[in-house]
Coordinates of C-alpha atoms in Angstrom, one line a residue:
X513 CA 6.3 -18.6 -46.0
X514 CA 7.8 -22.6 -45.2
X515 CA 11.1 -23.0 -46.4
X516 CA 12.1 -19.4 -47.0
X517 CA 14.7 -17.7 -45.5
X518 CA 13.1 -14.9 -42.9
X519 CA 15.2 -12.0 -42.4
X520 CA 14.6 -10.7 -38.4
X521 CA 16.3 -7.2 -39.1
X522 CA 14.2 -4.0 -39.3
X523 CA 15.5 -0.4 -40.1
X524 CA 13.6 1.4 -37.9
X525 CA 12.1 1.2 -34.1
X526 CA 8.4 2.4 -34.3
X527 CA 8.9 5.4 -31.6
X528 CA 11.0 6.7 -34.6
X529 CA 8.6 7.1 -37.3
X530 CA 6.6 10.1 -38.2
X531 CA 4.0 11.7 -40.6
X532 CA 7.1 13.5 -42.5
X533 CA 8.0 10.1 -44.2
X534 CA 5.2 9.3 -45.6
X535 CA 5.9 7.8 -49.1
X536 CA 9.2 5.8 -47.6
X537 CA 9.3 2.1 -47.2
X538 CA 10.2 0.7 -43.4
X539 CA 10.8 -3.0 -42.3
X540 CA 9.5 -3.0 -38.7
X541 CA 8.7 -5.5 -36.0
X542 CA 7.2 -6.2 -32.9
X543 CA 4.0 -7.7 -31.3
X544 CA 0.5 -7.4 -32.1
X545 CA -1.3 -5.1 -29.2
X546 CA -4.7 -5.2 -31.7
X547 CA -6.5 -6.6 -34.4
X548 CA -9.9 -6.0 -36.5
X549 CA -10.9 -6.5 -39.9
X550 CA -13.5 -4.0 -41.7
X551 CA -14.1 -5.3 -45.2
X552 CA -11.5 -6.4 -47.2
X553 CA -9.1 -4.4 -44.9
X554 CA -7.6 -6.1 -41.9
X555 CA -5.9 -3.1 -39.1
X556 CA -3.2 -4.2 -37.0
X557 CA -1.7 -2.4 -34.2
X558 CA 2.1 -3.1 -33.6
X559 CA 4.3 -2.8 -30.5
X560 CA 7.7 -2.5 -30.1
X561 CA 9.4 -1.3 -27.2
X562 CA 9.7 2.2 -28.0
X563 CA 6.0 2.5 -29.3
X564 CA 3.2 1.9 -31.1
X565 CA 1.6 1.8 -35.0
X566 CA -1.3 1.1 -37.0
X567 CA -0.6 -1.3 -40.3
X568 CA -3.2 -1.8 -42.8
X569 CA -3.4 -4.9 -44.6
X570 CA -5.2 -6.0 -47.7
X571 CA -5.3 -9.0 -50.1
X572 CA -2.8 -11.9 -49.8
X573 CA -1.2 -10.1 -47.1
X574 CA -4.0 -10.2 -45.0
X575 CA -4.6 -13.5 -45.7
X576 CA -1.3 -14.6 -44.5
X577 CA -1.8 -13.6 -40.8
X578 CA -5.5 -15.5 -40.1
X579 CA -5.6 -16.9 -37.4
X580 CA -2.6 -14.7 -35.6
X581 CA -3.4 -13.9 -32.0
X582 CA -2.9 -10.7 -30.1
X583 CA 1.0 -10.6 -28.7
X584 CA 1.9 -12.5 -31.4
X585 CA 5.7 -11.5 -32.8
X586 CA 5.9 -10.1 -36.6
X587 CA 8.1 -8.3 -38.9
X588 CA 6.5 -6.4 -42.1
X589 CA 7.5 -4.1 -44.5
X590 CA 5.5 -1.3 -45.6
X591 CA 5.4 2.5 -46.7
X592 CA 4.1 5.1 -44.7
X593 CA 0.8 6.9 -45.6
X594 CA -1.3 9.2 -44.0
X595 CA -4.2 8.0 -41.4
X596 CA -7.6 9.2 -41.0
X597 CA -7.6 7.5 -37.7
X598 CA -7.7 9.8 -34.5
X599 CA -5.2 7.9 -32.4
X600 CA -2.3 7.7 -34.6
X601 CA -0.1 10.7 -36.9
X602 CA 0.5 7.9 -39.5
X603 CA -0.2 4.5 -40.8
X604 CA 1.9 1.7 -42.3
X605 CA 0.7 -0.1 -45.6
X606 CA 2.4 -3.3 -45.0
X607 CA 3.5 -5.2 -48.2
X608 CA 5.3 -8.3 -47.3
X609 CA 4.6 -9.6 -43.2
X610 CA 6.1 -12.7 -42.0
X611 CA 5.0 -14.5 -38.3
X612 CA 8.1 -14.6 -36.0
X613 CA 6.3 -16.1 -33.3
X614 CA 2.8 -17.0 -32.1
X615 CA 1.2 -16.2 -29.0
X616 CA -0.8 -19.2 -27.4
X617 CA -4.0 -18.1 -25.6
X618 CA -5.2 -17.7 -23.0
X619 CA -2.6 -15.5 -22.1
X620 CA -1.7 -15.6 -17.9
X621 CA -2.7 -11.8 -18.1
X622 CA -3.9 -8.7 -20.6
X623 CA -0.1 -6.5 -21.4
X624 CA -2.3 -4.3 -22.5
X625 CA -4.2 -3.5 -19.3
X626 CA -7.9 -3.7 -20.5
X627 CA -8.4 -6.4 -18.1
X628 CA -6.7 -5.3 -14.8
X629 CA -4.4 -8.4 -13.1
X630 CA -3.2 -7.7 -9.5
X631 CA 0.5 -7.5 -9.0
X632 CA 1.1 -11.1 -8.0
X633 CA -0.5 -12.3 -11.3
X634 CA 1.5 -10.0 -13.6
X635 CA 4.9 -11.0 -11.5
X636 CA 4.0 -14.6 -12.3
X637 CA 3.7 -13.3 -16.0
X638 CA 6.7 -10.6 -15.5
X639 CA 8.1 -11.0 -19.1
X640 CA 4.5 -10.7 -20.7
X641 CA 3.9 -7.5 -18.0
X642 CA 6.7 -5.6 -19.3
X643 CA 4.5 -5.3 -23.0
X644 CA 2.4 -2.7 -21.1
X645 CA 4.0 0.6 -21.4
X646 CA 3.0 1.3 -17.9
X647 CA 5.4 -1.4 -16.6
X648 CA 7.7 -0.9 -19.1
X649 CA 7.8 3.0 -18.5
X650 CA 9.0 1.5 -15.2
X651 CA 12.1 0.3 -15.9
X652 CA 13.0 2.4 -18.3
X653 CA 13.4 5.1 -15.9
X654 CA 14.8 2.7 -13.3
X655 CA 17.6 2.2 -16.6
X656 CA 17.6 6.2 -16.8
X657 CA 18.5 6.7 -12.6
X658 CA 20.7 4.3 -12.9
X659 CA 23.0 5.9 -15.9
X660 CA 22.8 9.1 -13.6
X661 CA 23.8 7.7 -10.6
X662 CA 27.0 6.6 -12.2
X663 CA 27.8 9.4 -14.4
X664 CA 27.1 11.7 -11.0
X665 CA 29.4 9.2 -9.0
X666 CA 32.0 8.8 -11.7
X667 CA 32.3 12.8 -12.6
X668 CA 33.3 13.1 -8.6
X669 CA 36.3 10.8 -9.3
X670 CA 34.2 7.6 -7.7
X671 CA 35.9 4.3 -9.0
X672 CA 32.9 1.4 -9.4
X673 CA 34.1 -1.7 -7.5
X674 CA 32.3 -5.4 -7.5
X675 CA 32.8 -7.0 -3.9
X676 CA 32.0 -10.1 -2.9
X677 CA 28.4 -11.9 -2.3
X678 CA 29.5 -15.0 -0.6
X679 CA 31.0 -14.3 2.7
X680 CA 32.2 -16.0 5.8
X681 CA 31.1 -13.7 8.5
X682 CA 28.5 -11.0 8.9
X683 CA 29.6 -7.8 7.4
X684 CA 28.0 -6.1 9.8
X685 CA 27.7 -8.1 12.8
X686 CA 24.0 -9.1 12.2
X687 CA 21.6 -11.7 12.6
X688 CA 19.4 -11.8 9.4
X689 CA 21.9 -13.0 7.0
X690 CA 21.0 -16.2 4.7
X691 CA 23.4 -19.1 5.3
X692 CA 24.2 -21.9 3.3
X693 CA 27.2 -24.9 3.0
X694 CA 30.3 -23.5 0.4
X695 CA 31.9 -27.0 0.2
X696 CA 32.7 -27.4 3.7
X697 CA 32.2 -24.2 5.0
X698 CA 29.5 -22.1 6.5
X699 CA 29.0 -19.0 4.3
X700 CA 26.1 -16.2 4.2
X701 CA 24.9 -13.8 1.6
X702 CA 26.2 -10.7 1.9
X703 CA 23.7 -8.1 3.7
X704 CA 25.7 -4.8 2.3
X705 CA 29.3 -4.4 1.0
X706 CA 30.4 -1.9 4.5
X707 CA 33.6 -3.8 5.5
X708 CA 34.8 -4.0 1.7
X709 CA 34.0 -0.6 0.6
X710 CA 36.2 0.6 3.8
X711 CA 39.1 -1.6 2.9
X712 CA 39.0 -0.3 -0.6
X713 CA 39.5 3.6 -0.1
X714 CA 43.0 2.8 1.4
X715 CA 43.6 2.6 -2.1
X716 CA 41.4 4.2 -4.2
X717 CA 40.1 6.6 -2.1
X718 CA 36.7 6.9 -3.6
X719 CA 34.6 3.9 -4.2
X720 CA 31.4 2.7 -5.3
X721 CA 29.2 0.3 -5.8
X722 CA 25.8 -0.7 -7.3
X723 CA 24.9 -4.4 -6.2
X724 CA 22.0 -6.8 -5.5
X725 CA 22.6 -7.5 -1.0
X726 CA 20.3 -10.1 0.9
X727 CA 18.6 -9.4 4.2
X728 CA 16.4 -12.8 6.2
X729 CA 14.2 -10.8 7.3
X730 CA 10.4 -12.0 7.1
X731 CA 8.8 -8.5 6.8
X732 CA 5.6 -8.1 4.9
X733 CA 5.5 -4.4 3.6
X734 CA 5.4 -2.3 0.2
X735 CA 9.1 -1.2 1.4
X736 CA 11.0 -4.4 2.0
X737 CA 12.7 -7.3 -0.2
X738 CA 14.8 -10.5 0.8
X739 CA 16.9 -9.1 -2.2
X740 CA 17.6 -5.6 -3.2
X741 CA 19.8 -3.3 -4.7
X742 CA 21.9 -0.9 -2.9
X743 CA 24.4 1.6 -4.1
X744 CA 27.1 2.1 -1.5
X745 CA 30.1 4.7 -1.9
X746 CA 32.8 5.4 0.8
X747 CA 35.5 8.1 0.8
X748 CA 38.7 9.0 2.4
X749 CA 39.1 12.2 3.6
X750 CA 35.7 13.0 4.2
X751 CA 33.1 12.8 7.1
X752 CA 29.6 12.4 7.1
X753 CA 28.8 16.2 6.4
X754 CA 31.1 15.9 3.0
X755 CA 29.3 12.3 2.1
X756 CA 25.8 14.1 3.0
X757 CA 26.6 16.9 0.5
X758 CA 27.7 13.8 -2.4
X759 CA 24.0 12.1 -1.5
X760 CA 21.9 15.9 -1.8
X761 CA 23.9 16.1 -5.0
X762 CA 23.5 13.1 -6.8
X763 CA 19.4 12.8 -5.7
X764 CA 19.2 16.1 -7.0
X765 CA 21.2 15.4 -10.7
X766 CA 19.1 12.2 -10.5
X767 CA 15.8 14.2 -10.2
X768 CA 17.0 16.6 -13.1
X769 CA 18.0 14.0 -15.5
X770 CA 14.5 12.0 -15.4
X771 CA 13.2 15.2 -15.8
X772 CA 15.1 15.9 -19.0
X773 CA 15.5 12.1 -20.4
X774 CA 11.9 10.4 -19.3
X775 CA 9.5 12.7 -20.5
X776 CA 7.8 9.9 -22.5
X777 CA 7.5 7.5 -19.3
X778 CA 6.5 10.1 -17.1
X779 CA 3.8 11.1 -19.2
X780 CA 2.6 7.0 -19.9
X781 CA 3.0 7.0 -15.8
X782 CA 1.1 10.6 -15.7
X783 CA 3.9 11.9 -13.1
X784 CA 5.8 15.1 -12.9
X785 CA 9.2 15.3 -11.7
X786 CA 9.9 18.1 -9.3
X787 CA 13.1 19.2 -8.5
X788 CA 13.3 20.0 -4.5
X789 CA 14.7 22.9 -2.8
X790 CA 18.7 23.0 -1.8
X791 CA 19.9 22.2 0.6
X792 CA 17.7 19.6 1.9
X793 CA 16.5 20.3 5.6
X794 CA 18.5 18.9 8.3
X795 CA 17.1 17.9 12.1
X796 CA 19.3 16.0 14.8
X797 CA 18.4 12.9 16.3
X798 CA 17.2 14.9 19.2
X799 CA 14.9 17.6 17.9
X800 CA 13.4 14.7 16.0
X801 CA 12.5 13.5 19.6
X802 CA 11.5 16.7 20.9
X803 CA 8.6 17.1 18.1
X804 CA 7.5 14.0 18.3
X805 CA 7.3 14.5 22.4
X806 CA 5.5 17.6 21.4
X807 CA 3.0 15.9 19.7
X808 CA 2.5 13.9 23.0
X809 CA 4.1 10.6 21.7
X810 CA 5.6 8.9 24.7
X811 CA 9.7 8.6 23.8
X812 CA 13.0 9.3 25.6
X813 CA 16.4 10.4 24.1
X814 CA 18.0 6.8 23.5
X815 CA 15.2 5.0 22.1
X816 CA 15.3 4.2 18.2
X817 CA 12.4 5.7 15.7
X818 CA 9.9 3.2 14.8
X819 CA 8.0 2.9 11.6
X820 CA 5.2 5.0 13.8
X821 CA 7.6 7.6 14.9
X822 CA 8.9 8.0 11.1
X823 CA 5.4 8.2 9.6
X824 CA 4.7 11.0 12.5
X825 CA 7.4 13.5 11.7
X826 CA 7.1 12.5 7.7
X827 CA 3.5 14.4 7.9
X828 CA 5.6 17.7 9.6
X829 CA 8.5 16.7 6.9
X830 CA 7.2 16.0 3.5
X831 CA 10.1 16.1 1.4
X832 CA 13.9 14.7 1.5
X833 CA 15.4 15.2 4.9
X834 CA 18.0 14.3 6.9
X835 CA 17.9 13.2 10.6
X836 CA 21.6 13.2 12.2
X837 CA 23.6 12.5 15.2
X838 CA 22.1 9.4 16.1
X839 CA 22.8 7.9 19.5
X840 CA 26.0 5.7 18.9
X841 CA 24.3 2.7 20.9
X842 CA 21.7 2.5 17.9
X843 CA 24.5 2.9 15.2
X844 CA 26.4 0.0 14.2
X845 CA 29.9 -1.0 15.1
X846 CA 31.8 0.9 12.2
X847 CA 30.5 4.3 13.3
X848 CA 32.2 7.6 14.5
X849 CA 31.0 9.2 18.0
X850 CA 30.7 12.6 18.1
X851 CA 34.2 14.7 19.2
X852 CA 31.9 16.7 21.9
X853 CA 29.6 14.1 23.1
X854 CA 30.7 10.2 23.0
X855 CA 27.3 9.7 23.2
X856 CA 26.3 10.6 19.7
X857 CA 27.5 9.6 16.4
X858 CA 28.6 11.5 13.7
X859 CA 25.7 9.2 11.9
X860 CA 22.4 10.0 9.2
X861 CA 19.7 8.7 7.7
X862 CA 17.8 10.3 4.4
X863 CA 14.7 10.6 4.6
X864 CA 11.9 11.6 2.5
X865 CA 8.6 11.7 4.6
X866 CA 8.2 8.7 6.3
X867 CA 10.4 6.4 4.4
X868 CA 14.3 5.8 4.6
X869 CA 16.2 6.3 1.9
X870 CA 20.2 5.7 2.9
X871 CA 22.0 5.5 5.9
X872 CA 25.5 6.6 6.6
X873 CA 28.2 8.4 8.8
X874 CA 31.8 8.9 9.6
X875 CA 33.8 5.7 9.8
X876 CA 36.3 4.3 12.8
X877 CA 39.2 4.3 11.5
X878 CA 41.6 3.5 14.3
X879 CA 42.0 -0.4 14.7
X880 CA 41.8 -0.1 18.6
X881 CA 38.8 1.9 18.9
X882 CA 37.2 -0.7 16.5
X883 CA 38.0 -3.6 18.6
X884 CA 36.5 -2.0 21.9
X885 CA 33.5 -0.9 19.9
X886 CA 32.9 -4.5 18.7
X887 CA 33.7 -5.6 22.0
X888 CA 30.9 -2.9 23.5
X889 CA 28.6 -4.1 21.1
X890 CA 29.1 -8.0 22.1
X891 CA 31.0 -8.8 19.1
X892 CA 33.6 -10.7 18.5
X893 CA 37.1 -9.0 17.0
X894 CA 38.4 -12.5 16.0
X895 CA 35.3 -12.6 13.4
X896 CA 36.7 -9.6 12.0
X897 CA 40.6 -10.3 11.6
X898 CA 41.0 -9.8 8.2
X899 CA 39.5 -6.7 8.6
X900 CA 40.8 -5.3 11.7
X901 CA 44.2 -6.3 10.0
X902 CA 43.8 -3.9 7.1
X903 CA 43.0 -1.0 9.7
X904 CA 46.5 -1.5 10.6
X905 CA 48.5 -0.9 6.9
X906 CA 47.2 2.7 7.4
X907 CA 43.6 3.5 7.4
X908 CA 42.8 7.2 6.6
X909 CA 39.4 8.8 7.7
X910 CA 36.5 8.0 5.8
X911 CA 33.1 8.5 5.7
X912 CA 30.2 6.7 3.3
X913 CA 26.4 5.3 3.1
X914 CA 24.0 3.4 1.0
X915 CA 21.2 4.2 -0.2
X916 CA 18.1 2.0 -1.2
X917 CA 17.8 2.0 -4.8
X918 CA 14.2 0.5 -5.1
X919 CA 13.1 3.0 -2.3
X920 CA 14.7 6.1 -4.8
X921 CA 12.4 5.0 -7.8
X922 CA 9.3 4.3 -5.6
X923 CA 9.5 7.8 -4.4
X924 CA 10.7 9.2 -8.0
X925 CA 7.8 7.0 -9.9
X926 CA 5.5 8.1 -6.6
X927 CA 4.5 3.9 -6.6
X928 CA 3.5 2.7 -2.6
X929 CA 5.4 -0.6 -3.4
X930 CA 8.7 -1.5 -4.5
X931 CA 8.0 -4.7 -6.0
X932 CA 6.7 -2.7 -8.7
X933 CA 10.3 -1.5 -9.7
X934 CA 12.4 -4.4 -9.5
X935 CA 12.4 -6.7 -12.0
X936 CA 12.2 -10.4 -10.2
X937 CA 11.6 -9.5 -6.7
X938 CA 12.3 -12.0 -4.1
X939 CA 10.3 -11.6 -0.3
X940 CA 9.4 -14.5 2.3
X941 CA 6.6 -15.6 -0.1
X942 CA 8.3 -15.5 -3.7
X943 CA 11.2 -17.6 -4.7
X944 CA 9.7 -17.7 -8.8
X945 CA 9.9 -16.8 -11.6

């Protein structure tokens, strides 16, 4: 093989072949899951990432790959034959196999899952995980929600925007933003893209956005990151009943098209998407008290659900749910009060069980009533100029949220820890790879 020209291309992907070309020649390529030799044959069992193969091997073409190791990268051509083995429809006879790349052992940890690595190993290892089909089944659905998402958004005349990540204030008046210098500034990460989104339907009406956002907080659980991704839409014209029925709607088209495009993952991951019942159920703020009051937990109207609280009325409410008409003093600054009690909001959240999903509501969108909300909520309006300015070029009534996309595919890919469906996570403790 030294100092010949190696050709990388292949005409097919492995997931493509099957037992009705047998007789035709293939050039294929990927890693090597498997190797044994019985006799003068040496079988091989290739990976690429839509599937696997068995290749046979005999005379100098076996002899050309001693000494290869598992995970190893090849490219061989061969004709397809029939197999007598019970785990594959087909064989390839390989002709002509050429090394791409070796694998040096040990390997950090097994792709192929015979030995079992916990889920801080295979992180550390992330690029070498995504060779077992289980992880890579992952993200292939996580590709597969995504394309929905923004064929759902985009068919309800949704424009995608890209807003900024480096900011100079807090885009929504919290504490747990990261800061750092920008030359001789002080900047933060941006925690959500809320005041952005809002400035953006005064002229396109309909946005949205699919982003990575930043939150300091130091929580330890299977359902927070430092970094996440979020996809945010706002809307003129609409209130938070019209932007509840956009959110039912696309989880729902979402559900439907893993079920139709991810039947391989789902059956690697041995799940079964089911598509819920319409609408999804609805309690206020209020009733959500009442039960759990009922259920002799000690709570008044006013105080906020706790992670307790949420896993309580998640064993009552199994599914997707909404709880609305929060109490305005636990909604953020940006929020609508309800016409027939200033007390409540025209505010959600999505829930499904225990876990939150997205969070929205009807907007302010009179430029005095969000000063003496800021004000009420000991904020300062001179931190939000250039945005209280905008309000003032005429603002129409809007309504949006943001839902967690990590939380989605945990629930969708029925995983406890969403770490396991994001790429690179970051938390407190991991800063690498």
């Amino acid at each position: 093989m030294a100092g010949r020209f190696v050709d990388f291309s292949r005409t097919h992907y492995l997931g493509n072949l099957d037992p009705s070309m047998e007789g035709k020649q293939v050039t294929v390529g990927g890693w090597v899951e498997d190797l044994r030799k019985m006799g003068k044959l040496t079988f091989l069992t290739l990976r690429d990432v839509t599937g696997i193969a068995q290749v046979i091997l005999a005379g100098d073409t076996a002899k050309s790959i001693e000494g290869i190791t598992r995970q190893s990268v090849i490219r061989l051509t061969g004709t397809i034959q029939k197999t007598k083995a019970r785990d594959f429809d087909f064989e390839i006879k390989s002709e002509n196999i050429d090394i791409l790349a070796n694998a040096v052992h040990p390997l950090p940890i097994d792709p192929i899952g015979r030995l079992e690595s916990d889920i801080d190993k295979r992180l550390n290892a992330r690029a070498l995980d995504l060779r077992n089909q289980k992880t890579a089944a992952i993200f292939k659905i996580r590709h597969h929600v995504l394309a929905s998402i923004r064929n759902t958004l985009s068919k309800k005349s949704f424009i995608e925007i890209n807003t900024p990540k480096i900011i100079g204030s807090a885009s929504e008046g919290g504490a747990n933003l990261f800061s750092f210098k920008y030359f001789d500034k002080q900047a933060y990460l941006a925690q959500s893209p809320q005041l952005y989104k809002e400035q953006l339907t005064m002229g396109l009406e309909r946005v949205f956005e699919i982003a990575s956002f930043y939150r300091a907080e130091k929580s330890h659980t299977g359902r927070h990151l430092s970094e996440f991704t979020s996809v945010d839409i706002e809307a003129a014209f609409m209130d938070y009943n019209d932007v509840m029925n956009i959110l039912e709607s696309l989880i729902l088209e979402t559900l439907q098209y893993v079920k139709e495009n991810c039947k391989d993952e789902e059956r690697i991951l041995e799940i079964k998407t089911a598509i819920p019942n319409s609408p999804f159920e609805k309690i206020t703020y209020k009733q959500a008290i009442e039960e759990l009051q009922n259920e002799g937990i000690e709570l008044k109207v006013g105080d906020d659900l706790q992670d307790a609280h949420l896993r309580s009325l998640g064993k009552k409410h199994t599914g997707f749910y909404f709880i609305t008409d929060w109490p305005i003093k636990l909604k953020p600054f940006y929020i609508q009060e309800k016409d027939d009690d200033s007390t409540l909001s025209e505010s959600f959240d999505l829930q499904h069980g225990f876990l939150e999903l997205s969070s929205g509501g009807t907007r302010l969108h009179n430029p005095e009533k969000l000063r003496s909300r800021l004000k009420e909520q000991d904020l300062d309006p001179n931190a939000f100029s250039d945005h209280l300015r905008s309000f003032e070029w005429g603002m129409p009534p809007h309504a949006g949220w943001g839902l967690g996309l990590e939380r989605l595919l945990t629930v969708i890919i029925k995983i406890d820890n969403v770490r396991e469906v994001i790429l690179y996570p970051r938390d407190p403790e991991r800063l690498s790879p």
